[in-house]
Amino acid sequence: MTLLRVENLTARYGVAQVLFGVTLDVAEGEVVALMGRNGMGKTTTVKAICRMIASEGGLSFAGQSLNGLPSHRVARLGIGLAPEGRRCFRDLTVEENLIAAAQPGAWDLISIADLFPRLGERSNQRAASLSGGEQQMLAIGRALMTNPRLLILDEATEGLAPIIRQEIWAAIARLKRETGTAILLIDKSVRELAQVSDRAVILARGETVWSGAFADITPEVSETYVGV
Ligand SMILES: Nc1ncnc2c1ncn2[C@@H]1O[C@H](COP(=O)(O)OP(=O)(O)OP(=O)(O)O)[C@@H](O)[C@H]1O
Ligand SMILES: [Mg+2]
């Protein structure tokens, strides 16, 4: 069943239009990579889905239109976002950050600590004092604590040390394998994306220019639109 449906989405920042027709679907249990070079509209698409900015076009989740909903209602419907820039409450502890996001479901402090042992070990530490990688794990943990049906990860490995990146990719693989949560994944590491993604959607200049099975991305498509 299609969980997220985005159809011909357009959006602007003030007078500057940046999305010109983004179309993508995520089905239940599916991992979809949202790809494209810098500035092509990936984060803006995610902000529009989460209703953090206004947009026009079709936007629905589990059959319900998201148009006009405030962002906290979108979260309640089951979309959990770990945003670009890994925002969390800096003055709260790890545990307080996680609890603040909690909604009923299988994800709780114990299962998050099992997925990210570093967070369990630092539960009483202020978020501001965490390393970048630990803050990223906390951002993912906060998204999971909402017990989402769709998890959106926007640049979850950006700028992190290789060993931390590996831990995050391992966690994503485990989510896919063990929970079947649908995931919309934005990342620059194409090789790692290839290992977990079922499908890909590629944006260029605010528009969907390619979508299909991840394995069907040709070297030409990759070179033209992704830059590898
Ligand atoms: N708050 C803003 N105000 C005005 N323009 C913005 C704003 N945020 C982004 N943009 C512009 O919108 C376009 C799309 O940006 P967006 O952040 O969605 O790209 P992206 O694909 O996520 O890029 P990256 O890979 O660098 O994260 C860019 O041209 C960017 O400069
Ligand atoms: Mg971005």
CSV table of N, CA, C and O and ligand atoms in Angstrom, one decimal, residues 13 18 37-44 84 155 188, ligand 1:
chain,number,residue,atom,x,y,z
A,13,TYR,N,10.3,30.0,-1.6
A,13,TYR,CA,10.7,30.7,-0.4
A,13,TYR,C,10.5,32.2,-0.8
A,13,TYR,O,11.3,32.7,-1.7
A,18,VAL,N,11.3,27.2,-5.8
A,18,VAL,CA,12.4,26.2,-5.8
A,18,VAL,C,11.9,24.8,-6.1
A,18,VAL,O,12.7,24.0,-6.6
A,37,ARG,N,21.9,16.6,-6.8
A,37,ARG,CA,23.0,17.4,-6.4
A,37,ARG,C,22.6,18.4,-5.3
A,37,ARG,O,21.4,18.6,-5.1
A,38,ASN,N,23.6,19.1,-4.8
A,38,ASN,CA,23.3,20.2,-3.8
A,38,ASN,C,22.3,21.2,-4.4
A,38,ASN,O,22.4,21.6,-5.5
A,39,GLY,N,21.4,21.6,-3.5
A,39,GLY,CA,20.5,22.7,-3.9
A,39,GLY,C,19.4,22.4,-4.8
A,39,GLY,O,18.7,23.3,-5.4
A,40,MET,N,19.2,21.1,-5.1
A,40,MET,CA,18.2,20.7,-6.1
A,40,MET,C,16.8,20.6,-5.5
A,40,MET,O,15.8,20.4,-6.2
A,41,GLY,N,16.7,20.7,-4.2
A,41,GLY,CA,15.3,20.7,-3.6
A,41,GLY,C,15.0,19.6,-2.7
A,41,GLY,O,13.8,19.4,-2.3
A,42,LYS,N,15.9,18.8,-2.3
A,42,LYS,CA,15.6,17.6,-1.5
A,42,LYS,C,15.1,18.0,-0.1
A,42,LYS,O,14.0,17.5,0.4
A,43,THR,N,15.8,18.9,0.6
A,43,THR,CA,15.4,19.3,1.9
A,43,THR,C,14.1,20.1,1.8
A,43,THR,O,13.2,19.9,2.7
A,44,THR,N,13.9,20.9,0.8
A,44,THR,CA,12.7,21.7,0.6
A,44,THR,C,11.5,20.7,0.5
A,44,THR,O,10.4,20.9,1.0
A,84,GLU,N,17.8,17.8,8.5
A,84,GLU,CA,19.1,18.2,8.1
A,84,GLU,C,19.7,19.1,9.2
A,84,GLU,O,18.9,20.0,9.7
A,155,GLU,N,20.2,13.7,5.3
A,155,GLU,CA,21.6,13.8,5.5
A,155,GLU,C,22.1,13.3,6.9
A,155,GLU,O,22.8,14.0,7.6
A,188,LYS,N,24.4,11.5,0.6
A,188,LYS,CA,25.3,11.7,-0.6
A,188,LYS,C,26.1,10.4,-0.9
A,188,LYS,O,26.8,10.3,-1.9
B,1,LIG,N1,15.2,29.3,3.7
B,1,LIG,C1,15.5,29.5,2.4
B,1,LIG,N2,15.3,30.7,1.7
B,1,LIG,C2,15.5,30.9,0.4
B,1,LIG,N3,16.0,29.9,-0.4
B,1,LIG,C3,16.3,28.7,0.2
B,1,LIG,C4,16.0,28.5,1.6
B,1,LIG,N4,16.4,27.2,1.8
B,1,LIG,C5,16.8,26.7,0.6
B,1,LIG,N5,16.7,27.6,-0.4
B,1,LIG,C6,17.1,27.4,-1.8
B,1,LIG,O1,16.2,26.4,-2.3
B,1,LIG,C7,16.9,25.6,-3.2
B,1,LIG,C8,16.8,24.1,-2.8
B,1,LIG,O2,17.4,24.0,-1.5
B,1,LIG,P1,17.4,22.6,-0.7
B,1,LIG,O3,18.0,22.9,0.7
B,1,LIG,O4,16.0,22.1,-0.8
B,1,LIG,O5,18.4,21.7,-1.5
B,1,LIG,P2,19.0,20.2,-1.2
B,1,LIG,O6,18.7,19.4,-2.4
B,1,LIG,O7,18.5,19.8,0.1
B,1,LIG,O8,20.5,20.6,-1.1
B,1,LIG,P3,21.7,19.9,-0.2
B,1,LIG,O9,22.1,18.7,-0.9
B,1,LIG,O10,22.8,21.0,-0.3
B,1,LIG,O11,21.2,19.7,1.2
B,1,LIG,C9,18.4,26.1,-3.2
B,1,LIG,O12,18.5,26.9,-4.3
B,1,LIG,C10,18.5,26.9,-2.0
B,1,LIG,O13,19.4,27.9,-2.1
